[in-house]
mmCIF file of C-alpha atoms in Angstrom:
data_model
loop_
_atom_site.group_PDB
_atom_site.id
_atom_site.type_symbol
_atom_site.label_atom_id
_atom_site.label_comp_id
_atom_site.label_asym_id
_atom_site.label_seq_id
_atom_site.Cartn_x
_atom_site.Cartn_y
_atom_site.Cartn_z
ATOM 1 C CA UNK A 1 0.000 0.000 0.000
ATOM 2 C CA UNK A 2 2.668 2.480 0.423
ATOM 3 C CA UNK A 3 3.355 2.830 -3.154
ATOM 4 C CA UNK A 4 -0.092 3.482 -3.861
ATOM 5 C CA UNK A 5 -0.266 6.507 -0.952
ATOM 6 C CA UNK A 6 3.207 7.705 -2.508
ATOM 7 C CA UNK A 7 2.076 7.910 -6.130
ATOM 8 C CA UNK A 8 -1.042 9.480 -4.641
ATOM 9 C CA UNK A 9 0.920 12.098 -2.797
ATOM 10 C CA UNK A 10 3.028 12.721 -5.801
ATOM 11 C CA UNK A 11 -0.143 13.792 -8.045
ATOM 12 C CA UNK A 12 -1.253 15.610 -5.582
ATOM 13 C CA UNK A 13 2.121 17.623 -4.979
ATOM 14 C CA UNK A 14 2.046 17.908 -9.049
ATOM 15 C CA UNK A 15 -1.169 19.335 -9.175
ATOM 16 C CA UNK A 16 -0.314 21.968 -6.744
ATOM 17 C CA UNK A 17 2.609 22.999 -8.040
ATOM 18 C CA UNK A 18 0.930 23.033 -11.484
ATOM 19 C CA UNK A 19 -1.834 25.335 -9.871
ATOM 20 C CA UNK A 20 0.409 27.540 -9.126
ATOM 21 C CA UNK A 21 2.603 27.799 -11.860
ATOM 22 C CA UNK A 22 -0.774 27.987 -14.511
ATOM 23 C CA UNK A 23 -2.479 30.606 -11.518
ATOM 24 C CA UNK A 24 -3.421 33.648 -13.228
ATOM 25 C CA UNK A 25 -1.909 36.892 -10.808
ATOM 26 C CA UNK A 26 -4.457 40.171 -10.761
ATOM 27 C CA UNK A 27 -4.012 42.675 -12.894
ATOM 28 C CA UNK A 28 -2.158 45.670 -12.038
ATOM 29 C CA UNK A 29 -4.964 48.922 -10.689
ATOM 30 C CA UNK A 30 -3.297 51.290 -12.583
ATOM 31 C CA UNK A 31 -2.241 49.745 -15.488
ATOM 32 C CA UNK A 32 -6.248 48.963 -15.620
ATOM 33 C CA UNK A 33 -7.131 52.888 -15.027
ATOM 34 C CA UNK A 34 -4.713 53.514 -17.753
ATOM 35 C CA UNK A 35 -5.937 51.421 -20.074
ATOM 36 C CA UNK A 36 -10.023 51.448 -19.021
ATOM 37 C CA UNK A 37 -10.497 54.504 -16.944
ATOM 38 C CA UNK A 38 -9.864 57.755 -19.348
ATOM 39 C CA UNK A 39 -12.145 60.550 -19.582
ATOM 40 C CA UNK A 40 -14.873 60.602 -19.222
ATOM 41 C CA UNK A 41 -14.660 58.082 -16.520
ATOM 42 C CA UNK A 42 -14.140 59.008 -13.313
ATOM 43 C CA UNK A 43 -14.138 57.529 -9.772
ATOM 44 C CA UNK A 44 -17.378 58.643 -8.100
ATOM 45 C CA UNK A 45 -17.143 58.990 -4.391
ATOM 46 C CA UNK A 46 -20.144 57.271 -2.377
ATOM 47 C CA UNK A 47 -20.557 56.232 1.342
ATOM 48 C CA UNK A 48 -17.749 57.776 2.658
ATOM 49 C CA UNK A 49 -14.653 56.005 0.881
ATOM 50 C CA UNK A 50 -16.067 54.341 -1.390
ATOM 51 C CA UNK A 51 -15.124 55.083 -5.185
ATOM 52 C CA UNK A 52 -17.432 53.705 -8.346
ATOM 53 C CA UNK A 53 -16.232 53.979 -11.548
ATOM 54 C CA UNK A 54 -18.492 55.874 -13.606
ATOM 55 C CA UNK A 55 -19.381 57.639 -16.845
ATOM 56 C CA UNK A 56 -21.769 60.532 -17.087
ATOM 57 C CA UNK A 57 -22.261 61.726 -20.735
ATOM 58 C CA UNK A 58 -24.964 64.366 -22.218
ATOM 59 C CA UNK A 59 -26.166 67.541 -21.800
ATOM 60 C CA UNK A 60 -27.066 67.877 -17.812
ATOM 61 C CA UNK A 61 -30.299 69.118 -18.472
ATOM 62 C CA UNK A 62 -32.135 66.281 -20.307
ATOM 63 C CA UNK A 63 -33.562 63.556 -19.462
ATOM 64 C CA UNK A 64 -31.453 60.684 -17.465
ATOM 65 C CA UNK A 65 -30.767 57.444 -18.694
ATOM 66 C CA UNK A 66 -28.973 55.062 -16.496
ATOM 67 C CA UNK A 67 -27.553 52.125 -17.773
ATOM 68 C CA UNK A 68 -26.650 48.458 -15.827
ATOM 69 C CA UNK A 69 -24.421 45.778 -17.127
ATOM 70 C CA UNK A 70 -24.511 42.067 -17.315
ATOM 71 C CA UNK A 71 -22.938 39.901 -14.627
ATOM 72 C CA UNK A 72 -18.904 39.839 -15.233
ATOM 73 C CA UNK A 73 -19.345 42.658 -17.772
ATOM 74 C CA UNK A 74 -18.333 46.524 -17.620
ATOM 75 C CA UNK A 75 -19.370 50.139 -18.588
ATOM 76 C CA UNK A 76 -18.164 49.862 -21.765
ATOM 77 C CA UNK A 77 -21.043 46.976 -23.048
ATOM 78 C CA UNK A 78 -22.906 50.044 -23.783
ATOM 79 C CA UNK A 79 -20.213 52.032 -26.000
ATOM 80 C CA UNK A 80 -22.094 51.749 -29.104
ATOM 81 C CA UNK A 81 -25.421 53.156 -27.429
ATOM 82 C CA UNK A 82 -24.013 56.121 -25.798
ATOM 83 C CA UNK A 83 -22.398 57.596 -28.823
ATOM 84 C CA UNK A 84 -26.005 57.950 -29.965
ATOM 85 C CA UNK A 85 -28.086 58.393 -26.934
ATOM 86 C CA UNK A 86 -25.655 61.214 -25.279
ATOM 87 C CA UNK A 87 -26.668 63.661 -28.078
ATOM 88 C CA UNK A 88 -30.034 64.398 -26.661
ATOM 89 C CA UNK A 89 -29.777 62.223 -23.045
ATOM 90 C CA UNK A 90 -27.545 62.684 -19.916
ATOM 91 C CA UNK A 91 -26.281 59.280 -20.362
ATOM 92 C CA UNK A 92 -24.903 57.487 -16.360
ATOM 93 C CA UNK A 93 -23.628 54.254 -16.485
ATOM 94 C CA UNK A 94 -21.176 52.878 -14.490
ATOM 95 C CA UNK A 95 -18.901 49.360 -12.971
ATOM 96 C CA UNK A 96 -21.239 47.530 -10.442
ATOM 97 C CA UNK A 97 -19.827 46.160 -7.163
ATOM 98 C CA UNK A 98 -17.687 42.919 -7.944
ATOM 99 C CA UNK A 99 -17.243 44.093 -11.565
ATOM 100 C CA UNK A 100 -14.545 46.709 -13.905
ATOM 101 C CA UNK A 101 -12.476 49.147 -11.804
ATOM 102 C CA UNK A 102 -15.264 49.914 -9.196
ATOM 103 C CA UNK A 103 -13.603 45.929 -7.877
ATOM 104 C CA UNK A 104 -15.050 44.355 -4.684
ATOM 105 C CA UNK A 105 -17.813 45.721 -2.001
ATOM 106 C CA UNK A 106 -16.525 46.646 1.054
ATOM 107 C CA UNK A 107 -19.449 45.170 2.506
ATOM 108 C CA UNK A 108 -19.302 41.865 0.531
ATOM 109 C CA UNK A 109 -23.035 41.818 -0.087
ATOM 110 C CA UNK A 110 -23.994 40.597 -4.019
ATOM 111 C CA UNK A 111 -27.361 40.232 -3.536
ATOM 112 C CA UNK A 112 -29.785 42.330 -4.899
ATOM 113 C CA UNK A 113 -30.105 44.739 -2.216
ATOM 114 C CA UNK A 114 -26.752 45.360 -2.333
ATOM 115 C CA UNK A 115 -26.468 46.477 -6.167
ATOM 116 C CA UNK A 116 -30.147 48.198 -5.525
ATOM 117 C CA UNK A 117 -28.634 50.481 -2.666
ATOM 118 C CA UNK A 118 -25.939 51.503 -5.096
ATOM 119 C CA UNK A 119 -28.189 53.030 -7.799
ATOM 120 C CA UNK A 120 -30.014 55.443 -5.304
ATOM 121 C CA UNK A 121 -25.842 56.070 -4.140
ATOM 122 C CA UNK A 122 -24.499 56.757 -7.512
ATOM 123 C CA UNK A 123 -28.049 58.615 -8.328
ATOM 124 C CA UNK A 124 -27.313 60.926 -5.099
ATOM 125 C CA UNK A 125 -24.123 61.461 -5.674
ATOM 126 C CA UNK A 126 -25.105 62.863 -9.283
ATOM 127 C CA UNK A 127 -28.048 64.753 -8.299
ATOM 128 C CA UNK A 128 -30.282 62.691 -10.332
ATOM 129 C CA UNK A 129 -34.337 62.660 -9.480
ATOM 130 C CA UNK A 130 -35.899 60.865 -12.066
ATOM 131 C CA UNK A 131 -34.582 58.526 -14.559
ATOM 132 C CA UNK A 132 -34.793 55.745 -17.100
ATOM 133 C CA UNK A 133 -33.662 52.542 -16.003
ATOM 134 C CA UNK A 134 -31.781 50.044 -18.230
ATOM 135 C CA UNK A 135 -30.517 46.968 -17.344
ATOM 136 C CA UNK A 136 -28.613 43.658 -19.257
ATOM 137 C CA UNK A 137 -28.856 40.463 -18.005
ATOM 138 C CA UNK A 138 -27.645 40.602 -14.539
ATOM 139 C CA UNK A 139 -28.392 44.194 -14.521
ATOM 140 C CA UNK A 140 -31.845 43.561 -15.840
ATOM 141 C CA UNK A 141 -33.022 41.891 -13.121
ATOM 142 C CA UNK A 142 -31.661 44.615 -10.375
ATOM 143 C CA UNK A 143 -33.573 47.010 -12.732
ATOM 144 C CA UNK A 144 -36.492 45.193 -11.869
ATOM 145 C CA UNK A 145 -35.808 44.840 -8.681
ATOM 146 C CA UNK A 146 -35.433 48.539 -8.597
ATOM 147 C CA UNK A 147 -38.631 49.195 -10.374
ATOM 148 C CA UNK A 148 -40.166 47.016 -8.221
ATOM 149 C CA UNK A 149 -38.655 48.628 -4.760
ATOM 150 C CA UNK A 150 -38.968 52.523 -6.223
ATOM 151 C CA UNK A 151 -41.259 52.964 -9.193
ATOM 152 C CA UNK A 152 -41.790 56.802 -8.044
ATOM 153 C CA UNK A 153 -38.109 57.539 -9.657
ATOM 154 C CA UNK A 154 -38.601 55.694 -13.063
ATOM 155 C CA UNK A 155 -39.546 57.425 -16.257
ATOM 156 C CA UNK A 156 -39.235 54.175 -17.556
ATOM 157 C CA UNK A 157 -37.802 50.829 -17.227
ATOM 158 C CA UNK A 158 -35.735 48.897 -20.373
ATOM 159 C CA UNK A 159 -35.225 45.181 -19.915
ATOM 160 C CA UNK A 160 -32.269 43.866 -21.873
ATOM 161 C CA UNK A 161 -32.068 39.987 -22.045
ATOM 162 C CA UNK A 162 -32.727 40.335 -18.495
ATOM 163 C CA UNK A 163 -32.613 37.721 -15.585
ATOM 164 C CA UNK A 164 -35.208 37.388 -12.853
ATOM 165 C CA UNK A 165 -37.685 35.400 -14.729
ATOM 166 C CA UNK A 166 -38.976 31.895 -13.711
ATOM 167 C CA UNK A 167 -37.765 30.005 -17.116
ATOM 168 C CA UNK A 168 -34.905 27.503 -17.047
ATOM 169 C CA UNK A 169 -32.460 27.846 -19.660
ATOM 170 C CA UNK A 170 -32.206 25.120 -22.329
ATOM 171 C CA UNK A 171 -28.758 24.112 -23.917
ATOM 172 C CA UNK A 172 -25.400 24.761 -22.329
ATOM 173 C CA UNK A 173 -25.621 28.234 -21.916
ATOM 174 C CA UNK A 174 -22.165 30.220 -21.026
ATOM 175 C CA UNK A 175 -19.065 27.943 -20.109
ATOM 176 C CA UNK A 176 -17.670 29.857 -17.653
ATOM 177 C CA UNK A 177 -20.903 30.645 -15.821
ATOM 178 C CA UNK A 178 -21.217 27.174 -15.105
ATOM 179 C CA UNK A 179 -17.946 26.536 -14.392
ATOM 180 C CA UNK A 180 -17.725 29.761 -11.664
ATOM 181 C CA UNK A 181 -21.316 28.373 -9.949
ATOM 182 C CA UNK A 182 -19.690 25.033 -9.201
ATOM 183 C CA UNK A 183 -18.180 24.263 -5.784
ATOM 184 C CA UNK A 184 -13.991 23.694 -5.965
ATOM 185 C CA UNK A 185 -14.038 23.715 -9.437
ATOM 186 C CA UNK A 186 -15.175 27.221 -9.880
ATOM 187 C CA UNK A 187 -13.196 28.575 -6.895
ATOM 188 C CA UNK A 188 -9.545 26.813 -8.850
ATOM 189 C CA UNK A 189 -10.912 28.233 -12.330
ATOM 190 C CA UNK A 190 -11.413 31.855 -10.820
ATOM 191 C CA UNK A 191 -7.385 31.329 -10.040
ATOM 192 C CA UNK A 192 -6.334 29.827 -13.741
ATOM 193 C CA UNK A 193 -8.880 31.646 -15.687
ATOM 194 C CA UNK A 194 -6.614 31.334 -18.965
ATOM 195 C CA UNK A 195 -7.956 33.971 -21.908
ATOM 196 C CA UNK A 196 -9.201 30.942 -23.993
ATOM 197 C CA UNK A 197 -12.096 31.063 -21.488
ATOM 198 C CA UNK A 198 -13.188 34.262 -21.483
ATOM 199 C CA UNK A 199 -12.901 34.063 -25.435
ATOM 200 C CA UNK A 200 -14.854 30.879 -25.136
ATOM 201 C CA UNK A 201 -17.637 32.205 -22.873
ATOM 202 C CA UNK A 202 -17.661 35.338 -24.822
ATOM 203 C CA UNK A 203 -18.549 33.557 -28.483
ATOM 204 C CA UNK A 204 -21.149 31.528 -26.373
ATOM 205 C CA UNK A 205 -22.902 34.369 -24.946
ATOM 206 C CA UNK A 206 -23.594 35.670 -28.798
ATOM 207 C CA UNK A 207 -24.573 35.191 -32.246
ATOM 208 C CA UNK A 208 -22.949 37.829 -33.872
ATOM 209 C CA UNK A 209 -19.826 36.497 -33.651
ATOM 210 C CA UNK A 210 -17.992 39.885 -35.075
ATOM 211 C CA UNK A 211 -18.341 41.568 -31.425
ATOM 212 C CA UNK A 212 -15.907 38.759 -30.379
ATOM 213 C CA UNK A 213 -12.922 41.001 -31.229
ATOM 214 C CA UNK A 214 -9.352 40.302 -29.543
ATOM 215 C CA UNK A 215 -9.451 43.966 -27.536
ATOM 216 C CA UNK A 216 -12.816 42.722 -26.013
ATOM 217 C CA UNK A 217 -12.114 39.478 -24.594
ATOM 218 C CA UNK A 218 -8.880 41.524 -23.096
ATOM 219 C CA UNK A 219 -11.313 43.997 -21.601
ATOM 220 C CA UNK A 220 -13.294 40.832 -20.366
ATOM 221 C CA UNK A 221 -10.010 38.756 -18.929
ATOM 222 C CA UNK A 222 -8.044 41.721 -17.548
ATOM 223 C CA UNK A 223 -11.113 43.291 -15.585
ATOM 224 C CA UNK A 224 -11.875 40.165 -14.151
ATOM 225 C CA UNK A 225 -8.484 39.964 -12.602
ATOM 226 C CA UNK A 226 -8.296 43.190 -10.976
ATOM 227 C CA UNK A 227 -7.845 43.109 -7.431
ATOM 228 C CA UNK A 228 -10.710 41.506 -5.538
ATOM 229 C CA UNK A 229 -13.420 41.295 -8.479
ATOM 230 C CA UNK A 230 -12.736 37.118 -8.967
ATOM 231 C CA UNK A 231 -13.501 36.743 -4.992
ATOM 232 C CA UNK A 232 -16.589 38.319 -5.447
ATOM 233 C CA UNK A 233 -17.257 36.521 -8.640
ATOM 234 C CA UNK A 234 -17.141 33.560 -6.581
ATOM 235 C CA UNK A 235 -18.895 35.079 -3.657
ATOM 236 C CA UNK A 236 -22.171 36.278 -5.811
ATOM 237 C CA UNK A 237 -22.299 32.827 -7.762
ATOM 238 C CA UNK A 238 -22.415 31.042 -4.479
ATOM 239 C CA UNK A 239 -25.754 33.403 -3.428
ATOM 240 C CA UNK A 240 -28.887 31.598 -4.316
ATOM 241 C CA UNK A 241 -30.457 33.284 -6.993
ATOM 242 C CA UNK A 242 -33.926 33.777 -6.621
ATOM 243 C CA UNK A 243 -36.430 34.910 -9.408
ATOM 244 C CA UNK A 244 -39.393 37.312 -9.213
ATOM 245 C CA UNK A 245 -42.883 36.267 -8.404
ATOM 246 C CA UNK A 246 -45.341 37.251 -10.799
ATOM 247 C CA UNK A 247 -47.791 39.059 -8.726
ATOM 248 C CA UNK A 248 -44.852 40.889 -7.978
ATOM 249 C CA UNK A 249 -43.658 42.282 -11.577
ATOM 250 C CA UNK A 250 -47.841 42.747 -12.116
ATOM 251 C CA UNK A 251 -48.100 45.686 -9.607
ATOM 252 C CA UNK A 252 -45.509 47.535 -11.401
ATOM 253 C CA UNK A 253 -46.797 50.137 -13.803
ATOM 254 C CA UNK A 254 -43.742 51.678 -15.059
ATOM 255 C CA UNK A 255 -43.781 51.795 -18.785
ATOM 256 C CA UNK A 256 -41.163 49.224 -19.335
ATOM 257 C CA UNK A 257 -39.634 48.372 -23.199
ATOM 258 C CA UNK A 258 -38.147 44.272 -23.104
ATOM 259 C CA UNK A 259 -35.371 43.936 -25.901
ATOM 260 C CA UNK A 260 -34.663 40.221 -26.429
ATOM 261 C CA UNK A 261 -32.080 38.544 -28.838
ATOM 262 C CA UNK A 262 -34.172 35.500 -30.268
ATOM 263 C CA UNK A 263 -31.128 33.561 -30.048
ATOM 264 C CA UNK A 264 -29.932 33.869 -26.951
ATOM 265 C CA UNK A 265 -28.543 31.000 -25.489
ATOM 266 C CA UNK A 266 -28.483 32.017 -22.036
ATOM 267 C CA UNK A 267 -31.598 33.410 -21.146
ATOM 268 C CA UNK A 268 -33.981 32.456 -24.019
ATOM 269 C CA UNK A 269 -36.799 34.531 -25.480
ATOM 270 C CA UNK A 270 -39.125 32.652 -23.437
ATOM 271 C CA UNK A 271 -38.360 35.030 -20.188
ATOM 272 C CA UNK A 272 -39.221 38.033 -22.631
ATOM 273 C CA UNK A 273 -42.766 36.070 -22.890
ATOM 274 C CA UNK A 274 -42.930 35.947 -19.361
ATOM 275 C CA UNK A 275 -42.075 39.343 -18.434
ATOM 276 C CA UNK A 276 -44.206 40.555 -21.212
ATOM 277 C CA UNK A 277 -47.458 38.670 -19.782
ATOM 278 C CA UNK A 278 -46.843 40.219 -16.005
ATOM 279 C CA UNK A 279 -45.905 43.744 -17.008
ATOM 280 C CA UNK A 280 -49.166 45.763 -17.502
ATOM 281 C CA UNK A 281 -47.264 48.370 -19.109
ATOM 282 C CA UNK A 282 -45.052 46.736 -21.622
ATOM 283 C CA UNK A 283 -44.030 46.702 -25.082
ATOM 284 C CA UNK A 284 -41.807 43.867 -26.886
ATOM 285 C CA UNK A 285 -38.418 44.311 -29.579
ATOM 286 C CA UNK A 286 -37.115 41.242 -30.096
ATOM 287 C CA UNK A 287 -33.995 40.571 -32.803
ATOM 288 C CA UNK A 288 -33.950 37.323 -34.918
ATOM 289 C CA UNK A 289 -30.224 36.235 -35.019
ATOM 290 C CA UNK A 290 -29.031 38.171 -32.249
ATOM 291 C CA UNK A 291 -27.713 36.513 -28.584
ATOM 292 C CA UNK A 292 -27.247 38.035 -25.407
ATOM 293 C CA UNK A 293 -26.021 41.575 -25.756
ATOM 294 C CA UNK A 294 -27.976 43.253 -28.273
ATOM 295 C CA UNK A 295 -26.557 46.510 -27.605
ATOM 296 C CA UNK A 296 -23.279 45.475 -28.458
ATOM 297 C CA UNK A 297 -24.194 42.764 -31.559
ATOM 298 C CA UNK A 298 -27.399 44.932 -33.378
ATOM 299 C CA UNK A 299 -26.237 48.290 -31.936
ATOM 300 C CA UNK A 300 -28.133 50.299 -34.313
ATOM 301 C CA UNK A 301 -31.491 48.669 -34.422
ATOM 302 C CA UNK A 302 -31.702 48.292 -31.071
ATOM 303 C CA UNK A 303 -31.113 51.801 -29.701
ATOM 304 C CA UNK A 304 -33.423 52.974 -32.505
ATOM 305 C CA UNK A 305 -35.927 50.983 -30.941
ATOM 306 C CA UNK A 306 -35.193 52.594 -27.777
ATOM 307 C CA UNK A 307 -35.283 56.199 -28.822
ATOM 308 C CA UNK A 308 -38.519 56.007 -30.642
ATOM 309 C CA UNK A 309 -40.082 53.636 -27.811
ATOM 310 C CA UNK A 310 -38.322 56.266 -25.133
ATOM 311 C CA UNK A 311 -39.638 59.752 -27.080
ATOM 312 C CA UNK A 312 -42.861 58.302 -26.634
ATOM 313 C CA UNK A 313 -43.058 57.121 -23.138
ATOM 314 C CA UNK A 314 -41.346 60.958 -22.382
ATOM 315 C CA UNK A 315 -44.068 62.680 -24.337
ATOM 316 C CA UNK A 316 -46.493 61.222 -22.822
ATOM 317 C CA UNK A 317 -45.524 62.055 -19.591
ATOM 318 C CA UNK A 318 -44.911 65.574 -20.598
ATOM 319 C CA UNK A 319 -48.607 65.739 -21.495
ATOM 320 C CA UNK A 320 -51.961 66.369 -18.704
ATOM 321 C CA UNK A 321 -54.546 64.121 -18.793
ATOM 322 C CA UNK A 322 -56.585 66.761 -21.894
ATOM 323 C CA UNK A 323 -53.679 66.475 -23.941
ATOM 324 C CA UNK A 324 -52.143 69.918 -23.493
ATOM 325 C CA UNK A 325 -48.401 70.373 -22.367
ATOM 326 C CA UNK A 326 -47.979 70.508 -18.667
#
């Protein structure tokens, strides 16, 4: 038996040192502000020390739009709908806790709470009353939640691919989402996390494959390595998710617009159905041949969609109940 508990201990002495020599180190904080945190960004101050990493584009006297990223995304998912929108919008988006150079909460709380408290912080901070809410994935469903906890502030409320929604996914979904929601495994991949990955995860999360560009899948890998954001990766895909009840989502009024790739593989057009059947107040763009992140993969449809749907929804609202301007 002793040769057996000695070739034992040798694999397991190999795979440590191999976990170490493959371990991927964080990525250096300024070399990340350098590269990710120009103007306009800037580090937002909220709740004493606290700093969020934010962009706030547009003229400061029209209407708000605030926009939330997907889960292990950044800011910068909504490039392509900023250039446009900050013409006539004030345009707020920003890292969320865990995520792009804002890093880990101080507080360690991912649940929903946590990333609600932050949008009435950053909104404070800004001086922002009223807004438009917008949300991907991830960020979808803490719009909702948002709607849900504070409709009084909401112009209106834009569900992107959003989570929240009772539906199980069908079909394998993203690689390393699975991978970071399993016990051990996820907790040694957070430490290897090799590029191939995040490419990986990144092609699976679309069908337009053209948005899976080399300088993105950096943005994605080096991001996820600064300091503190892969422990609270690990931390927020270890709290149970829970979904929204549907008597829940039926109280809320706020006009809301649901955008839906028809191909997404990770939270499939179904959940659009589902949202669209609660919300009283609700109107539907989906995109055939489009995945996860419209915004980034049908850029220009999409934010049409949004301005027209939006000019409406602020008209109407700038309108009494004869029809003559307020």
């Amino acid at each position: 038996m002793k040769w057996l508990w000695r070739i034992l201990g040798g694999l397991l002495l190999a795979l440590v040192v191999a976990f170490f020599v493959l371990r991927v180190p964080d990525t250096d904080p300024d070399a990340m502000y350098a590269k990710y945190g120009a103007p306009p960004s800037r580090m937002l101050a909220i709740d004493g020390d606290r700093r969020i990493h934010v962009r706030d584009e547009g003229p400061r006297d029209a209407p708000v739009i605030i926009l939330l990223h997907g889960s292990n995304a950044d800011l910068h998912t909504w490039q392509k709908w900023v250039d446009e929108l900050k013409i006539d919008y004030r345009v707020i988006r920003y890292d969320q806790r865990g995520h792009g150079l804002t890093g880990p909460a101080p507080d360690g709380n991912y649940e929903l709470d946590g990333f609600i408290s932050d949008i009435d912080a950053v909104t404070d901070a800004l001086n922002v009353g009223r807004f438009t809410l917008v949300g991907n994935s991830m960020g979808g469903a803490i719009a909702m939640g948002y709607a849900i906890a504070h409709p009084e502030r909401l112009d209106g409320l834009v569900l992107v691919d959003a989570g929240g929604a009772p539906i199980e996914r069908e079909g394998s979904g993203n690689l390393a989402f699975r991978l970071a929601g399993t016990p051990v495994i996820g907790d040694a991949m957070s430490q290897l996390l090799p590029r191939s990955l995040v490419a990986k995860s990144l092609s699976q999360s679309v069908s337009n494959q053209q948005v899976v560009t080399p300088e993105a899948v950096d943005r994605y890998w080096e991001l996820a390595r600064y300091p503190g954001n892969r422990a609270a990766t690990r931390k927020r895909f270890s709290t149970p998710r829970k979904s929204f009840a549907a008597e829940t989502v039926a109280k809320v009024h706020v006009p809301t617009l649901v955008m839906w790739g028809e191909e997404d593989a990770l939270i499939p057009l179904d959940a659009a159905r589902w949202y669209m059947a609660q919300l009283p107040n609700a109107t539907l763009a989906s995109y055939p041949g489009i995945g996860h992140i419209p915004m980034e993969e049908a850029p220009e449809r999409s934010v049409t969609d949004l301005e027209v749907w939006l000019s409406e929804v602020l008209a109407s609202k700038d309108t009494t109940v004869d029809g003559t301007a307020s």
